[in-house]
Short mmCIF file of C-alpha atoms and ligand atoms in Angstrom, two decimals:
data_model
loop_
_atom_site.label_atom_id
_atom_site.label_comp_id
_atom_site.label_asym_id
_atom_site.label_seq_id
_atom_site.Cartn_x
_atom_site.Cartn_y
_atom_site.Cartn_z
CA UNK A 25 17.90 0.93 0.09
CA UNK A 26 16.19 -2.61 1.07
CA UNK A 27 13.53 -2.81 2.97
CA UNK A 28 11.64 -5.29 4.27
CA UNK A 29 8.37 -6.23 5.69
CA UNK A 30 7.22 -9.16 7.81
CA UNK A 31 3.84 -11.12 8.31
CA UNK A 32 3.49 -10.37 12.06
CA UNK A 33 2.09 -6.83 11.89
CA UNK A 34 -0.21 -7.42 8.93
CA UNK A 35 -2.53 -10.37 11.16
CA UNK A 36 -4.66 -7.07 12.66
CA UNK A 37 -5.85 -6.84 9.12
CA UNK A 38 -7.46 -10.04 8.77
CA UNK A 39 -10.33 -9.54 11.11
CA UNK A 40 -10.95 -6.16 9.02
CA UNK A 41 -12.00 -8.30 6.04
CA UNK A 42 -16.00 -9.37 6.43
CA UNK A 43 -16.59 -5.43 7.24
CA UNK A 44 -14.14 -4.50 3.67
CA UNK A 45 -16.55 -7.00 2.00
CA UNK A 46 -19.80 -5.91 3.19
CA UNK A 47 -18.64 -1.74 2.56
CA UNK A 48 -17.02 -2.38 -0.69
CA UNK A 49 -19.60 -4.29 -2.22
CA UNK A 50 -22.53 -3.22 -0.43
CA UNK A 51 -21.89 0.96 -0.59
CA UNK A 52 -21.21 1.23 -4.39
CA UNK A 53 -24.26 -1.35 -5.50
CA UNK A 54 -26.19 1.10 -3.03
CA UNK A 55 -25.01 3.89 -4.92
CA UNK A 56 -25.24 2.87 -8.22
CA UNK A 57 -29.22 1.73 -7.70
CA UNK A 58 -30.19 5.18 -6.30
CA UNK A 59 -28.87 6.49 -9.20
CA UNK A 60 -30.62 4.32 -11.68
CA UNK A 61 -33.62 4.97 -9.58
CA UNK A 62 -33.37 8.71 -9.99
CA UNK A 63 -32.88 8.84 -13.74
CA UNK A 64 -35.93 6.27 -13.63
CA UNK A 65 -38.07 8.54 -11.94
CA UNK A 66 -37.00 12.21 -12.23
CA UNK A 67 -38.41 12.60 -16.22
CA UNK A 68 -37.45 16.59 -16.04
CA UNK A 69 -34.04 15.77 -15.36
CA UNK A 70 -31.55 18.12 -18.06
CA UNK A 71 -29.82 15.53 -20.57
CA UNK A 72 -26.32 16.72 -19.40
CA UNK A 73 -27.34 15.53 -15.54
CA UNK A 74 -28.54 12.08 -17.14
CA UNK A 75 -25.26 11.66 -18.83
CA UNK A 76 -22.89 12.60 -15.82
CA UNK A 77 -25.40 10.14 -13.40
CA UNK A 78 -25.22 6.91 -16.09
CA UNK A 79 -21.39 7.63 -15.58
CA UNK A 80 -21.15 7.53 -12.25
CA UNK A 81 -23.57 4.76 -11.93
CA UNK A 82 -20.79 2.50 -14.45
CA UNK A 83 -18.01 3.69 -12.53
CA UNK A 84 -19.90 2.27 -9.15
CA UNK A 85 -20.30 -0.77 -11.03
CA UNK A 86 -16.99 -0.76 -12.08
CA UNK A 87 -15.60 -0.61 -8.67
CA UNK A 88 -17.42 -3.65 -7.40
CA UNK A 89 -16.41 -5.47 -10.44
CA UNK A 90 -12.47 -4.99 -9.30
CA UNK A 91 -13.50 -5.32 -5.85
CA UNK A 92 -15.14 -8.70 -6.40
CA UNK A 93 -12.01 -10.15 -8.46
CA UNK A 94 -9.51 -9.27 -5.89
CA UNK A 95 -11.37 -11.63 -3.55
CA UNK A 96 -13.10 -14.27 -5.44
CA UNK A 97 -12.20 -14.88 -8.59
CA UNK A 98 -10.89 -18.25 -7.77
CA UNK A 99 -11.49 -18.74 -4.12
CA UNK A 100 -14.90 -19.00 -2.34
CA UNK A 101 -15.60 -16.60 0.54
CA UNK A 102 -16.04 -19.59 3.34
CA UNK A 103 -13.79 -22.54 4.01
CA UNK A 104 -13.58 -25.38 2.08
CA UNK A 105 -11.82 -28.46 2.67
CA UNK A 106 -7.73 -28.10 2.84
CA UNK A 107 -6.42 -30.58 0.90
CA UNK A 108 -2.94 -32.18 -0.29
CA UNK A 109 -1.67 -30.21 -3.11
CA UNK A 110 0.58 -29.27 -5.30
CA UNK A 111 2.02 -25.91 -5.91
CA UNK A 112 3.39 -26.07 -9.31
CA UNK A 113 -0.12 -26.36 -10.11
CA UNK A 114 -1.39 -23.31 -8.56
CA UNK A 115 1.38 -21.32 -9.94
CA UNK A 116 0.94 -22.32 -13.67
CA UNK A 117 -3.12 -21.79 -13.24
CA UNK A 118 -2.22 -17.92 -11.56
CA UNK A 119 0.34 -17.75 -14.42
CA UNK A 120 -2.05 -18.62 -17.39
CA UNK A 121 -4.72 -16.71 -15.75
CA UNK A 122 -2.66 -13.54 -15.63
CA UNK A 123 -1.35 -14.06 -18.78
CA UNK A 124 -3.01 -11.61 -21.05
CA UNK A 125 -3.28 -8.85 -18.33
CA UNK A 126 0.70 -8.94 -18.54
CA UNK A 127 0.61 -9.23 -22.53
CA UNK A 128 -1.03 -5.75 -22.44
CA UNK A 129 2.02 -4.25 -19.82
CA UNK A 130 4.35 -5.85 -22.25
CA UNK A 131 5.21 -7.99 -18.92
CA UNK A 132 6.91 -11.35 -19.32
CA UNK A 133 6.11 -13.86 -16.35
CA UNK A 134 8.84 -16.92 -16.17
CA UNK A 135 8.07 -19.56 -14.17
CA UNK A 136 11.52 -22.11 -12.86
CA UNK A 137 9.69 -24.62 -11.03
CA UNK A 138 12.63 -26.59 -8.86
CA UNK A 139 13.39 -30.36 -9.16
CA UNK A 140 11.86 -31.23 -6.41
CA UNK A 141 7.35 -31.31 -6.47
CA UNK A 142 6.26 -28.54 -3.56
CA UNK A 143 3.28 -30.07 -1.84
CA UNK A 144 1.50 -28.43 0.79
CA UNK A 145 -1.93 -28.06 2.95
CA UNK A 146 -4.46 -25.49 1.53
CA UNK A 147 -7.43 -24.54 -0.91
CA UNK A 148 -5.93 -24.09 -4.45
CA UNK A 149 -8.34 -22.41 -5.82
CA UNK A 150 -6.96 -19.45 -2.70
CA UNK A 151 -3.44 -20.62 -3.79
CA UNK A 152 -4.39 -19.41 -7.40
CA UNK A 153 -6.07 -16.15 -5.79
CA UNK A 154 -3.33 -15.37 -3.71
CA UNK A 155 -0.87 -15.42 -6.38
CA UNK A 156 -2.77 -13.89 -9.34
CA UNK A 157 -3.12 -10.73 -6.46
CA UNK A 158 0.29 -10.61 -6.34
CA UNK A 159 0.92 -11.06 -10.23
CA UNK A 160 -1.43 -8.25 -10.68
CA UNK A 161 0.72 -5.84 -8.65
CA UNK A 162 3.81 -6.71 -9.92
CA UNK A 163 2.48 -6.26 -13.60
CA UNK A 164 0.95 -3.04 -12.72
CA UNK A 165 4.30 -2.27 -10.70
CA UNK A 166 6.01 -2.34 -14.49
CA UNK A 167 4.19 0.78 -16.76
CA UNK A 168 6.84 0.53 -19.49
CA UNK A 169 7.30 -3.71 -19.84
CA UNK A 170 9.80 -6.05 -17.89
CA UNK A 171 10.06 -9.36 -16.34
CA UNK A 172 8.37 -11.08 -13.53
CA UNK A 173 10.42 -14.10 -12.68
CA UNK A 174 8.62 -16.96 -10.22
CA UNK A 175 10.82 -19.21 -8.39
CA UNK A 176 10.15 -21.91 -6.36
CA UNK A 177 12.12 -24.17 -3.63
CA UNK A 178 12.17 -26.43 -0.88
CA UNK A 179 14.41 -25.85 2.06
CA UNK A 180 13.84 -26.86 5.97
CA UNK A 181 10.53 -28.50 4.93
CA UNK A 182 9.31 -25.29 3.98
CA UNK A 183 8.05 -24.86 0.32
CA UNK A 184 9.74 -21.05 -0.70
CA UNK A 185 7.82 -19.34 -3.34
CA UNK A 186 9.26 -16.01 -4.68
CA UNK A 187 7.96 -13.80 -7.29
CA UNK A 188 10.65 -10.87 -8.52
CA UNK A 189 9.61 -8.10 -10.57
CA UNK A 190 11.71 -5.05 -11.79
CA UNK A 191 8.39 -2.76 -11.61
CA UNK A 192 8.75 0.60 -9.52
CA UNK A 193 8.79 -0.92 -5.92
CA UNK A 194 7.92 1.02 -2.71
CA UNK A 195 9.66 3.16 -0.74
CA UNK A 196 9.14 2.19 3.30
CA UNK A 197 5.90 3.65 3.80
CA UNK A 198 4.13 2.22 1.18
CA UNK A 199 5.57 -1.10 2.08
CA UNK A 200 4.89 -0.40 5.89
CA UNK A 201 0.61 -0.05 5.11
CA UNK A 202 1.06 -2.90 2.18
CA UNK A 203 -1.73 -4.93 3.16
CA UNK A 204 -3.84 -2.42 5.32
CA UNK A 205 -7.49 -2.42 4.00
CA UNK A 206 -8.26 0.03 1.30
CA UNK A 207 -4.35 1.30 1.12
CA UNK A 208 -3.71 1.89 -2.45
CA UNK A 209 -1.53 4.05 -4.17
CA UNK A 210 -2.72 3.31 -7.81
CA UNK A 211 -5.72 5.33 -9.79
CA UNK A 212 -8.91 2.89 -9.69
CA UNK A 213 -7.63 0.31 -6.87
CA UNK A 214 -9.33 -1.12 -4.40
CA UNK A 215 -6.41 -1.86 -1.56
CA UNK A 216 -7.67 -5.26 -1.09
CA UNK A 217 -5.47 -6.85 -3.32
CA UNK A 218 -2.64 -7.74 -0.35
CA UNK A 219 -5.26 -8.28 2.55
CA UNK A 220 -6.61 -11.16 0.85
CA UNK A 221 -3.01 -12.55 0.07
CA UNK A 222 -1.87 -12.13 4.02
CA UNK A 223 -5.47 -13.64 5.06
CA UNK A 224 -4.88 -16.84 2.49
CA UNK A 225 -1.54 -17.43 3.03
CA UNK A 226 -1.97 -16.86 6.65
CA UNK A 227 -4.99 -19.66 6.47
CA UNK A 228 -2.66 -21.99 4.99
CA UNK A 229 -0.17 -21.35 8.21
CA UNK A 230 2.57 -19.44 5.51
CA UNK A 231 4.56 -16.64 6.14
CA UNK A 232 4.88 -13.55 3.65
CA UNK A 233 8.33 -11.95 3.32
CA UNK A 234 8.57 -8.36 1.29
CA UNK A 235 12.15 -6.79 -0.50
CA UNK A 236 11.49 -3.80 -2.36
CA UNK A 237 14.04 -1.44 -3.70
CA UNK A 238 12.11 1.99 -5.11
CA UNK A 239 13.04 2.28 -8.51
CA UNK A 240 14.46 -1.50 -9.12
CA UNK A 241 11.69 -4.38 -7.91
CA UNK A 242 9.89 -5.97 -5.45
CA UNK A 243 10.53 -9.87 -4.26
CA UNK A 244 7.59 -11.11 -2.39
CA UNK A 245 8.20 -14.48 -0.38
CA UNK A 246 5.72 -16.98 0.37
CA UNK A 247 7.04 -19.36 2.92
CA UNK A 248 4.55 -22.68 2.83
CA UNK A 249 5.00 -25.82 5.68
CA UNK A 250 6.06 -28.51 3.36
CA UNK A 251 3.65 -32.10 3.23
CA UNK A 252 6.49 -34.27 2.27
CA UNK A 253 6.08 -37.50 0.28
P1 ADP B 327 -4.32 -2.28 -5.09
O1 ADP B 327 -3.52 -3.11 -6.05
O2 ADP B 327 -5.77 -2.35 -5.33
O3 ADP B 327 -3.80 -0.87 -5.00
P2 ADP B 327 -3.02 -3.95 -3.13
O4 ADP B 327 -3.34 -4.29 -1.71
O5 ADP B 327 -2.96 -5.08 -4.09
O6 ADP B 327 -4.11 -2.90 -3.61
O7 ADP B 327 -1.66 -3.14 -3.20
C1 ADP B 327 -1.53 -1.92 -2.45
C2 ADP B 327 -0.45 -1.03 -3.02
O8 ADP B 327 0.83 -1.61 -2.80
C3 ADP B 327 -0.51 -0.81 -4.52
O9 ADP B 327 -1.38 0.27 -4.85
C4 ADP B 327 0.93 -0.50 -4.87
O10 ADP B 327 1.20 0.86 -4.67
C5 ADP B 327 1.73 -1.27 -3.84
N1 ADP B 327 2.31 -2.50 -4.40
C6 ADP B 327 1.89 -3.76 -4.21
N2 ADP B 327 2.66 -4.64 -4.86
C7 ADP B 327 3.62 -3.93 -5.49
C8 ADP B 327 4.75 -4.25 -6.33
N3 ADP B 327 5.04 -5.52 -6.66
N4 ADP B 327 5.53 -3.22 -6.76
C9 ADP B 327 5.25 -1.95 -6.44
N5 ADP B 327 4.22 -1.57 -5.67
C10 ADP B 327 3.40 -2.54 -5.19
MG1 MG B 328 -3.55 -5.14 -6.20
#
């Protein structure tokens, strides 16, 4: 069974995201410094409580480790200038970048650019976040190795970008919350990963376009206005 999703319900989210920064960062650093605080001060503590509140401390740290590169590895928290660019060059960055994550999911990412150059209006360094979010879930989509395959085309001055995977895909409600804040359905995620690709691509006046068949793949499509000349 197909199913797909469409931008329009996701824009609700986008409002959610200062308040998803400010919790997801803020809470865990808050957590992880009383802890550091107690073991600092509490001398009488039993070696066995020390261990178990150093753990929990790293895992705190962990968290706002993958919180912070869902949202900024590449891309700046506040506006920058939009500027004429080139897709192609996005996609090969988010490609190289996500390179060696897929190496370790035995996950091969091929990349047919079309014959035509894909320019449109936005902030590549989001471009590059945007995608390398969606990379990430399709290589964590595929436990046992497979192919991600990245297409790109123009058609009705729109630049079409799709990226295919043949990972596990999502049966209608996961793909119905896909993009709600802190919705994940993996071990240690954060369920930011797909607000901050509707909030870019949204920013850059695109439109986001889910298939996903549960068992076979996902295609995610990123619909771009095309700057032509
Ligand atoms: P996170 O990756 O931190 O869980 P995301 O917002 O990036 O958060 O994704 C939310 C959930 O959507 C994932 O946990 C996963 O279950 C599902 N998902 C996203 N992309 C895919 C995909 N390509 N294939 C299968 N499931 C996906
Ligand atoms: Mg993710």
């Amino acid at each position: 069974k197909r199913m797909e999703l469409f931008q329009a319900a996701r824009l609700e989210t986008v409002s959610h995201l200062a308040a998803a920064v400010n919790h997801e960062v803020k809470n865990p650093l808050t957590t992880a410094r009383g802890m550091v605080q107690l073991l600092k001060y509490d001398q009488t503590m039993p070696q066995e409580k020390r261990d178990l509140l150093f753990q929990l401390a790293l895992d705190e740290i962990d968290r706002v480790d993958r919180v912070v590169t869902d949202y900024l590895t590449f891309a700046r928290p506040y506006p920058n200038q939009m500027e004429k660019m080139d897709i192609e060059v996005s996609i090969k960055e988010a490609v190289s970048i996500m390179e060696p994550y897929a190496n370790q999911y035995n996950v091969q990412i091929s990349n047919h650019h079309s014959s035509c150059q894909c320019y449109v209006l936005g902030e590549p360094a989001k471009m590059v976040q945007a995608l390398g979010n969606i990379l990430k879930n399709s290589i964590e989509a595929i436990p046992n190795g497979g192919d991600i395959t990245i297409k790109t085309d123009l058609k009705d001055r729109e630049c079409h970008i799709r990226i295919l995977d043949n990972g596990i895909g999502m049966s209608r409600e996961v793909l119905e919350r896909l993009g709600e804040p802190y919705f994940t359905m993996t071990g240690n995620g954060t369920g930011l990963g797909m607000m901050v690709v509707y909030r870019i691509i949204e920013s850059m006046n695109g439109k986001i376009k889910i298939h996903s068949s549960p068992g076979k793949g996902t295609e995610v499509i990123l619909s771009l206005p095309a700057i032509l000349g």
